[in-house]
């Protein structure tokens, strides 16, 4: 989305002076003060006007939220700890969105919810129904956490923008067990764009996931089972797994754009 460039959850910062700063970006963050872990931070490009919404931003045992008003959008960055009470979190989201809808701006709620939308759990249904009451649907429809046993969509992006105007995808990363994802939303205040640079990402959807499953099923795993050294067995397994992953999800180039300067 335009203006909100980077969002991070579970930053694990406790001291504001430790928060990483990026050139040409202004940071907004909330850290835990009484225990380790958690924390949320977002970075907005300099020159983009925004307002920090203190009354909607908070940290407690059940949720950690930053709220800003930027470019005619109310943006909420969410981290819900697994240890938190999921019912309290969903009730809080209901109350928050009820208040936000009075502002009459588009809504974007994004982050690590730790609620698996691929499951048929009560929490997943309750969250979906609650967000739908405010015209918001989840646009992240590919797994954001993949293990050999399970695929989950734990990192979500809810918005009331029309879904056909939205682009969303998942990026490959070995930094975390959750995959980073991107969401591009329409904006009414768009100026001419010029190419800046490109980055690579991998498309993960029903079709490519099917290819990946077929490759894994056809793979010969006998050398993994036959290796007596657990560390070597893991190395062989990982090499085969990554090879099939790269085949099923090839890199695709995507161009980043920036606003063109007005002629002076």
Short mmCIF file of N, CA and C in Angstrom, two decimals, residues 23-209:
data_model
loop_
_atom_site.label_atom_id
_atom_site.label_comp_id
_atom_site.label_asym_id
_atom_site.label_seq_id
_atom_site.Cartn_x
_atom_site.Cartn_y
_atom_site.Cartn_z
N UNK A 23 17.21 4.79 6.45
CA UNK A 23 17.31 6.08 5.78
C UNK A 23 16.05 6.35 4.97
N UNK A 24 15.57 7.58 5.04
CA UNK A 24 14.41 8.06 4.29
C UNK A 24 13.09 7.51 4.81
N UNK A 25 13.11 6.85 5.97
CA UNK A 25 11.88 6.33 6.54
C UNK A 25 11.73 6.80 7.98
N UNK A 26 10.51 7.06 8.36
CA UNK A 26 10.18 7.40 9.74
C UNK A 26 9.52 6.19 10.38
N UNK A 27 9.85 5.93 11.63
CA UNK A 27 9.38 4.72 12.29
C UNK A 27 8.31 5.02 13.32
N UNK A 28 7.40 4.07 13.47
CA UNK A 28 6.39 4.09 14.52
C UNK A 28 6.42 2.70 15.15
N UNK A 29 6.55 2.63 16.46
CA UNK A 29 6.70 1.32 17.08
C UNK A 29 6.13 1.31 18.50
N UNK A 30 5.80 0.10 18.95
CA UNK A 30 5.40 -0.13 20.33
C UNK A 30 6.15 -1.37 20.81
N UNK A 31 6.80 -1.25 21.97
CA UNK A 31 7.56 -2.36 22.53
C UNK A 31 6.93 -2.83 23.83
N UNK A 32 7.18 -4.09 24.15
CA UNK A 32 6.83 -4.57 25.48
C UNK A 32 7.80 -3.98 26.49
N UNK A 33 7.31 -3.72 27.67
CA UNK A 33 8.18 -3.16 28.71
C UNK A 33 8.36 -4.09 29.90
N UNK A 34 7.47 -5.06 30.05
CA UNK A 34 7.52 -5.90 31.25
C UNK A 34 7.84 -7.36 30.98
N UNK A 35 8.07 -7.73 29.71
CA UNK A 35 8.43 -9.10 29.39
C UNK A 35 9.05 -9.15 28.00
N UNK A 36 9.74 -10.24 27.72
CA UNK A 36 10.44 -10.38 26.45
C UNK A 36 9.47 -10.71 25.32
N UNK A 37 9.98 -10.52 24.08
CA UNK A 37 9.21 -10.90 22.90
C UNK A 37 8.27 -9.81 22.43
N UNK A 38 7.48 -10.16 21.43
CA UNK A 38 6.45 -9.25 20.92
C UNK A 38 7.02 -7.98 20.31
N UNK A 39 6.18 -6.97 20.28
CA UNK A 39 6.55 -5.69 19.71
C UNK A 39 6.16 -5.59 18.25
N UNK A 40 5.73 -4.40 17.83
CA UNK A 40 5.36 -4.15 16.44
C UNK A 40 5.97 -2.83 15.99
N UNK A 41 6.31 -2.75 14.71
CA UNK A 41 6.92 -1.53 14.17
C UNK A 41 6.55 -1.39 12.70
N UNK A 42 6.33 -0.15 12.27
CA UNK A 42 6.12 0.11 10.85
C UNK A 42 6.95 1.31 10.45
N UNK A 43 7.29 1.34 9.17
CA UNK A 43 8.16 2.37 8.63
C UNK A 43 7.47 3.04 7.45
N UNK A 44 7.39 4.36 7.50
CA UNK A 44 6.67 5.15 6.50
C UNK A 44 7.66 6.09 5.84
N UNK A 45 7.62 6.15 4.53
CA UNK A 45 8.57 6.98 3.80
C UNK A 45 8.42 8.45 4.17
N UNK A 46 9.57 9.12 4.32
CA UNK A 46 9.54 10.55 4.61
C UNK A 46 8.77 11.29 3.51
N UNK A 47 8.01 12.27 3.91
CA UNK A 47 7.19 13.02 2.96
C UNK A 47 5.76 12.54 2.93
N UNK A 48 5.50 11.35 3.46
CA UNK A 48 4.13 10.85 3.56
C UNK A 48 3.55 11.30 4.89
N UNK A 49 2.48 12.02 4.84
CA UNK A 49 1.85 12.50 6.06
C UNK A 49 1.05 11.39 6.73
N UNK A 50 1.15 11.33 8.04
CA UNK A 50 0.37 10.34 8.78
C UNK A 50 0.16 10.85 10.19
N UNK A 51 -0.83 10.28 10.84
CA UNK A 51 -1.11 10.61 12.24
C UNK A 51 -1.12 9.32 13.05
N UNK A 52 -0.38 9.31 14.14
CA UNK A 52 -0.38 8.17 15.05
C UNK A 52 -1.65 8.23 15.89
N UNK A 53 -2.42 7.15 15.88
CA UNK A 53 -3.70 7.10 16.60
C UNK A 53 -3.48 6.44 17.95
N UNK A 54 -3.19 7.26 18.93
CA UNK A 54 -2.82 6.75 20.25
C UNK A 54 -3.95 5.96 20.90
N UNK A 55 -5.20 6.38 20.67
CA UNK A 55 -6.32 5.72 21.34
C UNK A 55 -6.59 4.31 20.81
N UNK A 56 -6.04 3.99 19.62
CA UNK A 56 -6.21 2.65 19.06
C UNK A 56 -4.92 1.82 19.14
N UNK A 57 -3.85 2.39 19.68
CA UNK A 57 -2.55 1.72 19.74
C UNK A 57 -2.26 1.29 21.16
N UNK A 58 -1.87 0.02 21.35
CA UNK A 58 -1.67 -0.48 22.71
C UNK A 58 -0.96 -1.82 22.71
N UNK A 59 -0.46 -2.19 23.89
CA UNK A 59 0.14 -3.51 24.11
C UNK A 59 -0.45 -4.09 25.37
N UNK A 60 -0.97 -5.31 25.28
CA UNK A 60 -1.35 -6.04 26.49
C UNK A 60 -1.13 -7.53 26.25
N UNK A 61 -1.60 -8.36 27.14
CA UNK A 61 -1.31 -9.80 27.06
C UNK A 61 -1.98 -10.47 25.87
N UNK A 62 -3.05 -9.87 25.33
CA UNK A 62 -3.83 -10.52 24.28
C UNK A 62 -3.59 -9.96 22.88
N UNK A 63 -3.02 -8.77 22.77
CA UNK A 63 -2.80 -8.17 21.45
C UNK A 63 -1.83 -7.00 21.57
N UNK A 64 -1.16 -6.72 20.46
CA UNK A 64 -0.25 -5.58 20.34
C UNK A 64 -0.58 -4.89 19.03
N UNK A 65 -0.92 -3.60 19.10
CA UNK A 65 -1.49 -2.91 17.95
C UNK A 65 -0.88 -1.52 17.79
N UNK A 66 -0.53 -1.18 16.55
CA UNK A 66 -0.21 0.19 16.17
C UNK A 66 -1.28 0.64 15.18
N UNK A 67 -1.78 1.85 15.36
CA UNK A 67 -2.79 2.40 14.45
C UNK A 67 -2.31 3.75 13.93
N UNK A 68 -2.42 3.95 12.61
CA UNK A 68 -2.08 5.23 12.01
C UNK A 68 -3.15 5.60 10.99
N UNK A 69 -3.26 6.90 10.75
CA UNK A 69 -4.14 7.45 9.72
C UNK A 69 -3.23 8.00 8.63
N UNK A 70 -3.26 7.39 7.43
CA UNK A 70 -2.37 7.81 6.36
C UNK A 70 -3.04 7.62 5.01
N UNK A 71 -2.99 8.66 4.18
CA UNK A 71 -3.50 8.57 2.81
C UNK A 71 -4.93 8.05 2.76
N UNK A 72 -5.79 8.64 3.57
CA UNK A 72 -7.22 8.29 3.60
C UNK A 72 -7.46 6.85 4.00
N UNK A 73 -6.53 6.27 4.75
CA UNK A 73 -6.69 4.90 5.24
C UNK A 73 -6.38 4.86 6.73
N UNK A 74 -7.15 4.07 7.45
CA UNK A 74 -6.81 3.75 8.83
C UNK A 74 -6.12 2.39 8.80
N UNK A 75 -4.87 2.36 9.22
CA UNK A 75 -4.07 1.14 9.15
C UNK A 75 -3.78 0.64 10.55
N UNK A 76 -4.09 -0.63 10.79
CA UNK A 76 -3.78 -1.28 12.07
C UNK A 76 -2.75 -2.37 11.82
N UNK A 77 -1.63 -2.31 12.53
CA UNK A 77 -0.63 -3.37 12.50
C UNK A 77 -0.81 -4.21 13.75
N UNK A 78 -0.98 -5.52 13.56
CA UNK A 78 -1.41 -6.41 14.64
C UNK A 78 -0.37 -7.49 14.93
N UNK A 79 -0.16 -7.76 16.22
CA UNK A 79 0.48 -9.01 16.62
C UNK A 79 -0.35 -9.61 17.75
N UNK A 80 -0.82 -10.84 17.53
CA UNK A 80 -1.56 -11.53 18.59
C UNK A 80 -0.72 -12.70 19.09
N UNK A 81 -0.24 -12.64 20.33
CA UNK A 81 0.56 -13.74 20.87
C UNK A 81 -0.26 -15.02 20.97
N UNK A 82 0.38 -16.14 20.74
CA UNK A 82 -0.30 -17.42 20.89
C UNK A 82 -0.82 -17.62 22.30
N UNK A 83 -0.12 -17.04 23.27
CA UNK A 83 -0.52 -17.21 24.67
C UNK A 83 -1.72 -16.34 25.05
N UNK A 84 -2.10 -15.40 24.17
CA UNK A 84 -3.20 -14.49 24.48
C UNK A 84 -4.55 -15.15 24.33
N UNK A 85 -5.55 -14.53 24.92
CA UNK A 85 -6.93 -15.02 24.83
C UNK A 85 -7.52 -14.57 23.50
N UNK A 86 -7.81 -15.54 22.63
CA UNK A 86 -8.25 -15.21 21.28
C UNK A 86 -9.63 -14.55 21.28
N UNK A 87 -10.49 -14.93 22.22
CA UNK A 87 -11.83 -14.32 22.28
C UNK A 87 -11.74 -12.85 22.69
N UNK A 88 -10.84 -12.54 23.63
CA UNK A 88 -10.64 -11.15 24.03
C UNK A 88 -10.11 -10.33 22.85
N UNK A 89 -9.22 -10.93 22.06
CA UNK A 89 -8.67 -10.24 20.91
C UNK A 89 -9.75 -9.92 19.88
N UNK A 90 -10.57 -10.89 19.54
CA UNK A 90 -11.61 -10.67 18.53
C UNK A 90 -12.64 -9.66 19.03
N UNK A 91 -12.97 -9.72 20.31
CA UNK A 91 -13.89 -8.73 20.87
C UNK A 91 -13.29 -7.33 20.79
N UNK A 92 -12.00 -7.23 21.07
CA UNK A 92 -11.33 -5.93 20.96
C UNK A 92 -11.34 -5.43 19.52
N UNK A 93 -11.11 -6.30 18.55
CA UNK A 93 -11.15 -5.90 17.16
C UNK A 93 -12.54 -5.41 16.78
N UNK A 94 -13.56 -6.07 17.28
CA UNK A 94 -14.94 -5.66 17.02
C UNK A 94 -15.17 -4.24 17.54
N UNK A 95 -14.76 -3.99 18.77
CA UNK A 95 -14.95 -2.66 19.36
C UNK A 95 -14.13 -1.60 18.63
N UNK A 96 -12.91 -1.96 18.24
CA UNK A 96 -12.04 -1.01 17.55
C UNK A 96 -12.60 -0.63 16.19
N UNK A 97 -13.01 -1.62 15.41
CA UNK A 97 -13.54 -1.34 14.08
C UNK A 97 -14.87 -0.60 14.14
N UNK A 98 -15.64 -0.87 15.19
CA UNK A 98 -16.89 -0.14 15.37
C UNK A 98 -16.61 1.35 15.54
N UNK A 99 -15.55 1.67 16.28
CA UNK A 99 -15.18 3.08 16.47
C UNK A 99 -14.56 3.67 15.21
N UNK A 100 -13.74 2.88 14.52
CA UNK A 100 -13.05 3.38 13.33
C UNK A 100 -14.00 3.66 12.18
N UNK A 101 -15.06 2.88 12.06
CA UNK A 101 -15.98 3.07 10.93
C UNK A 101 -16.64 4.45 10.95
N UNK A 102 -16.67 5.07 12.12
CA UNK A 102 -17.25 6.41 12.21
C UNK A 102 -16.36 7.45 11.52
N UNK A 103 -15.08 7.11 11.29
CA UNK A 103 -14.16 8.05 10.66
C UNK A 103 -14.38 8.11 9.15
N UNK A 104 -15.05 7.10 8.60
CA UNK A 104 -15.40 7.06 7.18
C UNK A 104 -14.17 7.06 6.27
N UNK A 105 -13.20 6.20 6.58
CA UNK A 105 -12.04 6.01 5.73
C UNK A 105 -11.86 4.51 5.49
N UNK A 106 -11.09 4.17 4.46
CA UNK A 106 -10.81 2.76 4.20
C UNK A 106 -10.05 2.15 5.37
N UNK A 107 -10.26 0.86 5.58
CA UNK A 107 -9.67 0.14 6.71
C UNK A 107 -8.68 -0.89 6.19
N UNK A 108 -7.50 -0.93 6.81
CA UNK A 108 -6.50 -1.96 6.52
C UNK A 108 -6.02 -2.52 7.86
N UNK A 109 -6.18 -3.83 8.05
CA UNK A 109 -5.75 -4.50 9.28
C UNK A 109 -4.80 -5.62 8.86
N UNK A 110 -3.55 -5.54 9.29
CA UNK A 110 -2.54 -6.44 8.76
C UNK A 110 -1.61 -6.90 9.86
N UNK A 111 -1.10 -8.13 9.78
CA UNK A 111 -0.15 -8.58 10.78
C UNK A 111 -0.20 -10.07 11.03
N UNK A 112 0.41 -10.46 12.15
CA UNK A 112 0.49 -11.86 12.58
C UNK A 112 -0.62 -12.11 13.60
N UNK A 113 -1.68 -12.79 13.16
CA UNK A 113 -2.84 -13.02 14.02
C UNK A 113 -2.73 -14.34 14.79
N UNK A 114 -1.86 -15.23 14.33
CA UNK A 114 -1.75 -16.57 14.93
C UNK A 114 -3.11 -17.27 15.01
N UNK A 115 -3.91 -17.05 13.99
CA UNK A 115 -5.19 -17.76 13.81
C UNK A 115 -5.14 -18.36 12.41
N UNK A 116 -5.18 -19.66 12.31
CA UNK A 116 -5.00 -20.34 11.03
C UNK A 116 -6.29 -20.28 10.20
N UNK A 117 -6.23 -19.51 9.11
CA UNK A 117 -7.40 -19.36 8.26
C UNK A 117 -7.63 -20.56 7.35
N UNK A 118 -6.70 -21.51 7.33
CA UNK A 118 -6.93 -22.75 6.60
C UNK A 118 -7.66 -23.78 7.43
N UNK A 119 -7.80 -23.50 8.71
CA UNK A 119 -8.52 -24.42 9.59
C UNK A 119 -10.00 -24.04 9.62
N UNK A 120 -10.79 -24.93 10.16
CA UNK A 120 -12.21 -24.64 10.33
C UNK A 120 -12.51 -24.39 11.80
N UNK A 121 -11.56 -23.75 12.47
CA UNK A 121 -11.69 -23.52 13.91
C UNK A 121 -12.72 -22.44 14.20
N UNK A 122 -13.21 -22.45 15.42
CA UNK A 122 -14.16 -21.42 15.83
C UNK A 122 -13.51 -20.05 15.76
N UNK A 123 -12.24 -19.96 16.15
CA UNK A 123 -11.55 -18.67 16.13
C UNK A 123 -11.47 -18.11 14.71
N UNK A 124 -11.14 -18.97 13.73
CA UNK A 124 -11.05 -18.52 12.34
C UNK A 124 -12.40 -18.05 11.83
N UNK A 125 -13.45 -18.80 12.13
CA UNK A 125 -14.79 -18.40 11.68
C UNK A 125 -15.25 -17.13 12.38
N UNK A 126 -14.97 -17.03 13.67
CA UNK A 126 -15.38 -15.86 14.44
C UNK A 126 -14.68 -14.60 13.94
N UNK A 127 -13.37 -14.71 13.68
CA UNK A 127 -12.62 -13.56 13.17
C UNK A 127 -13.14 -13.15 11.80
N UNK A 128 -13.35 -14.12 10.92
CA UNK A 128 -13.85 -13.82 9.57
C UNK A 128 -15.20 -13.12 9.63
N UNK A 129 -16.10 -13.62 10.45
CA UNK A 129 -17.43 -13.04 10.56
C UNK A 129 -17.38 -11.64 11.17
N UNK A 130 -16.53 -11.46 12.17
CA UNK A 130 -16.41 -10.15 12.81
C UNK A 130 -15.90 -9.12 11.82
N UNK A 131 -14.85 -9.46 11.07
CA UNK A 131 -14.29 -8.51 10.10
C UNK A 131 -15.28 -8.24 8.98
N UNK A 132 -16.05 -9.26 8.59
CA UNK A 132 -17.03 -9.09 7.51
C UNK A 132 -18.12 -8.09 7.89
N UNK A 133 -18.40 -7.98 9.18
CA UNK A 133 -19.41 -7.02 9.64
C UNK A 133 -19.02 -5.59 9.28
N UNK A 134 -17.73 -5.36 9.06
CA UNK A 134 -17.24 -4.02 8.71
C UNK A 134 -16.75 -3.97 7.26
N UNK A 135 -17.20 -4.94 6.46
CA UNK A 135 -16.88 -4.96 5.04
C UNK A 135 -15.46 -5.39 4.73
N UNK A 136 -14.77 -6.01 5.70
CA UNK A 136 -13.37 -6.37 5.52
C UNK A 136 -13.21 -7.87 5.25
N UNK A 137 -12.42 -8.20 4.26
CA UNK A 137 -12.10 -9.59 3.95
C UNK A 137 -10.59 -9.78 3.95
N UNK A 138 -10.16 -11.01 4.20
CA UNK A 138 -8.74 -11.32 4.20
C UNK A 138 -8.25 -11.55 2.77
N UNK A 139 -7.19 -10.84 2.38
CA UNK A 139 -6.69 -10.95 1.01
C UNK A 139 -5.49 -11.89 0.91
N UNK A 140 -5.00 -12.38 2.05
CA UNK A 140 -3.87 -13.32 2.05
C UNK A 140 -4.45 -14.73 1.97
N UNK A 141 -4.33 -15.36 0.83
CA UNK A 141 -4.96 -16.67 0.63
C UNK A 141 -3.97 -17.77 0.31
N UNK A 142 -2.69 -17.55 0.61
CA UNK A 142 -1.67 -18.58 0.45
C UNK A 142 -0.96 -18.78 1.78
N UNK A 143 -0.41 -19.96 2.04
CA UNK A 143 0.21 -20.23 3.34
C UNK A 143 1.36 -19.27 3.65
N UNK A 144 1.41 -18.81 4.87
CA UNK A 144 2.51 -17.96 5.33
C UNK A 144 3.41 -18.70 6.31
N UNK A 145 3.04 -19.91 6.65
CA UNK A 145 3.92 -20.78 7.45
C UNK A 145 3.80 -22.20 6.88
N UNK A 146 4.92 -22.74 6.44
CA UNK A 146 4.93 -24.05 5.79
C UNK A 146 5.94 -24.94 6.48
N UNK A 147 5.47 -26.07 6.96
CA UNK A 147 6.35 -27.10 7.51
C UNK A 147 6.11 -28.39 6.74
N UNK A 148 6.87 -29.41 7.06
CA UNK A 148 6.68 -30.70 6.39
C UNK A 148 5.37 -31.35 6.79
N UNK A 149 4.81 -30.93 7.93
CA UNK A 149 3.57 -31.52 8.41
C UNK A 149 2.32 -30.70 8.09
N UNK A 150 2.49 -29.38 7.92
CA UNK A 150 1.29 -28.54 7.86
C UNK A 150 1.56 -27.23 7.13
N UNK A 151 0.52 -26.73 6.49
CA UNK A 151 0.53 -25.39 5.91
C UNK A 151 -0.52 -24.54 6.62
N UNK A 152 -0.15 -23.32 6.97
CA UNK A 152 -1.06 -22.45 7.72
C UNK A 152 -1.03 -21.04 7.15
N UNK A 153 -2.16 -20.36 7.25
CA UNK A 153 -2.23 -18.93 6.96
C UNK A 153 -2.44 -18.23 8.29
N UNK A 154 -1.36 -17.78 8.90
CA UNK A 154 -1.41 -17.13 10.21
C UNK A 154 -1.25 -15.62 10.11
N UNK A 155 -0.66 -15.17 9.00
CA UNK A 155 -0.40 -13.75 8.79
C UNK A 155 -1.43 -13.23 7.79
N UNK A 156 -2.20 -12.25 8.21
CA UNK A 156 -3.41 -11.89 7.48
C UNK A 156 -3.41 -10.42 7.09
N UNK A 157 -4.21 -10.11 6.08
CA UNK A 157 -4.42 -8.74 5.66
C UNK A 157 -5.89 -8.51 5.36
N UNK A 158 -6.58 -7.86 6.27
CA UNK A 158 -8.00 -7.56 6.09
C UNK A 158 -8.16 -6.13 5.59
N UNK A 159 -9.08 -5.93 4.66
CA UNK A 159 -9.36 -4.58 4.18
C UNK A 159 -10.75 -4.52 3.58
N UNK A 160 -11.28 -3.30 3.49
CA UNK A 160 -12.57 -3.11 2.83
C UNK A 160 -12.39 -2.60 1.40
N UNK A 161 -11.14 -2.56 0.90
CA UNK A 161 -10.93 -2.28 -0.52
C UNK A 161 -11.51 -3.44 -1.35
N UNK A 162 -11.91 -3.14 -2.58
CA UNK A 162 -12.41 -4.18 -3.48
C UNK A 162 -11.27 -5.15 -3.79
N UNK A 163 -11.53 -6.44 -3.62
CA UNK A 163 -10.46 -7.44 -3.72
C UNK A 163 -9.82 -7.49 -5.10
N UNK A 164 -10.58 -7.15 -6.15
CA UNK A 164 -10.02 -7.20 -7.50
C UNK A 164 -8.99 -6.10 -7.73
N UNK A 165 -8.94 -5.11 -6.85
CA UNK A 165 -7.97 -4.02 -6.98
C UNK A 165 -6.72 -4.26 -6.15
N UNK A 166 -6.59 -5.45 -5.58
CA UNK A 166 -5.51 -5.74 -4.63
C UNK A 166 -4.58 -6.80 -5.19
N UNK A 167 -3.28 -6.61 -4.98
CA UNK A 167 -2.30 -7.63 -5.32
C UNK A 167 -1.60 -8.06 -4.04
N UNK A 168 -1.46 -9.38 -3.87
CA UNK A 168 -0.87 -9.92 -2.65
C UNK A 168 -0.01 -11.12 -3.00
N UNK A 169 1.07 -11.30 -2.30
CA UNK A 169 1.94 -12.45 -2.53
C UNK A 169 2.82 -12.72 -1.34
N UNK A 170 3.53 -13.83 -1.39
CA UNK A 170 4.41 -14.26 -0.31
C UNK A 170 5.85 -14.27 -0.82
N UNK A 171 6.77 -13.87 0.02
CA UNK A 171 8.19 -13.85 -0.32
C UNK A 171 8.92 -14.99 0.37
N UNK A 172 9.97 -15.49 -0.27
CA UNK A 172 10.78 -16.53 0.35
C UNK A 172 11.74 -15.91 1.35
N UNK A 173 11.85 -16.50 2.53
CA UNK A 173 12.77 -16.00 3.55
C UNK A 173 13.11 -17.11 4.52
N UNK A 174 14.38 -17.18 4.91
CA UNK A 174 14.82 -18.17 5.90
C UNK A 174 15.02 -17.53 7.27
N UNK A 175 14.68 -16.26 7.41
CA UNK A 175 14.91 -15.55 8.67
C UNK A 175 13.94 -16.02 9.74
N UNK A 176 12.72 -16.31 9.36
CA UNK A 176 11.67 -16.66 10.31
C UNK A 176 10.91 -17.88 9.81
N UNK A 177 10.19 -18.54 10.72
CA UNK A 177 9.33 -19.65 10.29
C UNK A 177 8.05 -19.15 9.66
N UNK A 178 7.79 -17.83 9.74
CA UNK A 178 6.67 -17.21 9.02
C UNK A 178 7.23 -16.53 7.77
N UNK A 179 6.57 -16.70 6.64
CA UNK A 179 7.01 -16.07 5.41
C UNK A 179 6.50 -14.63 5.35
N UNK A 180 7.34 -13.69 4.95
CA UNK A 180 6.85 -12.31 4.77
C UNK A 180 5.92 -12.24 3.56
N UNK A 181 5.01 -11.29 3.59
CA UNK A 181 4.10 -11.14 2.46
C UNK A 181 3.93 -9.67 2.14
N UNK A 182 3.45 -9.39 0.94
CA UNK A 182 3.21 -8.01 0.52
C UNK A 182 1.77 -7.85 0.08
N UNK A 183 1.25 -6.64 0.25
CA UNK A 183 -0.10 -6.30 -0.18
C UNK A 183 -0.04 -4.94 -0.85
N UNK A 184 -0.50 -4.85 -2.08
CA UNK A 184 -0.59 -3.58 -2.78
C UNK A 184 -2.06 -3.21 -2.91
N UNK A 185 -2.39 -2.04 -2.39
CA UNK A 185 -3.77 -1.56 -2.39
C UNK A 185 -3.91 -0.33 -3.27
N UNK A 186 -5.09 -0.08 -3.81
CA UNK A 186 -5.31 1.12 -4.61
C UNK A 186 -5.27 2.36 -3.73
N UNK A 187 -4.99 3.49 -4.35
CA UNK A 187 -4.95 4.76 -3.61
C UNK A 187 -5.50 5.86 -4.49
N UNK A 188 -6.30 6.71 -3.90
CA UNK A 188 -6.92 7.79 -4.67
C UNK A 188 -5.95 8.91 -4.99
N UNK A 189 -4.85 9.02 -4.21
CA UNK A 189 -3.93 10.14 -4.38
C UNK A 189 -2.66 9.70 -5.12
N UNK A 190 -2.84 9.02 -6.24
CA UNK A 190 -1.70 8.48 -6.97
C UNK A 190 -1.16 9.53 -7.94
N UNK A 191 0.16 9.74 -7.93
CA UNK A 191 0.83 10.60 -8.88
C UNK A 191 1.56 9.72 -9.88
N UNK A 192 2.05 10.29 -11.01
CA UNK A 192 2.75 9.45 -11.99
C UNK A 192 3.88 8.67 -11.34
N UNK A 193 4.08 7.45 -11.82
CA UNK A 193 5.10 6.58 -11.25
C UNK A 193 6.24 6.38 -12.23
N UNK A 194 7.44 6.24 -11.71
CA UNK A 194 8.59 5.91 -12.54
C UNK A 194 9.27 4.70 -11.93
N UNK A 195 9.87 3.83 -12.76
CA UNK A 195 10.53 2.65 -12.21
C UNK A 195 11.65 3.04 -11.27
N UNK A 196 11.81 2.26 -10.20
CA UNK A 196 12.91 2.48 -9.26
C UNK A 196 13.88 1.30 -9.30
N UNK A 197 13.42 0.15 -8.95
CA UNK A 197 14.23 -1.06 -9.05
C UNK A 197 13.31 -2.26 -8.98
N UNK A 198 13.89 -3.44 -8.97
CA UNK A 198 13.09 -4.66 -8.97
C UNK A 198 13.52 -5.59 -7.85
N UNK A 199 12.62 -6.45 -7.44
CA UNK A 199 12.98 -7.50 -6.51
C UNK A 199 12.33 -8.80 -6.98
N UNK A 200 12.77 -9.90 -6.40
CA UNK A 200 12.28 -11.22 -6.79
C UNK A 200 11.37 -11.78 -5.73
N UNK A 201 10.32 -12.44 -6.15
CA UNK A 201 9.44 -13.12 -5.22
C UNK A 201 8.98 -14.43 -5.86
N UNK A 202 8.33 -15.26 -5.08
CA UNK A 202 7.85 -16.55 -5.57
C UNK A 202 6.34 -16.62 -5.43
N UNK A 203 5.66 -17.03 -6.48
CA UNK A 203 4.21 -17.17 -6.44
C UNK A 203 3.84 -18.49 -5.75
N UNK A 204 3.08 -18.39 -4.68
CA UNK A 204 2.59 -19.58 -4.00
C UNK A 204 1.08 -19.55 -4.04
N UNK A 205 0.49 -20.41 -4.85
CA UNK A 205 -0.96 -20.47 -4.99
C UNK A 205 -1.37 -21.94 -5.14
N UNK A 206 -2.64 -22.18 -5.39
CA UNK A 206 -3.13 -23.56 -5.48
C UNK A 206 -2.40 -24.35 -6.56
N UNK A 207 -2.15 -23.71 -7.69
CA UNK A 207 -1.50 -24.41 -8.80
C UNK A 207 -0.06 -24.79 -8.46
N UNK A 208 0.73 -23.82 -7.97
CA UNK A 208 2.13 -24.11 -7.66
C UNK A 208 2.27 -25.02 -6.45
N UNK A 209 1.33 -24.92 -5.50
CA UNK A 209 1.36 -25.85 -4.37
C UNK A 209 1.11 -27.28 -4.83
#
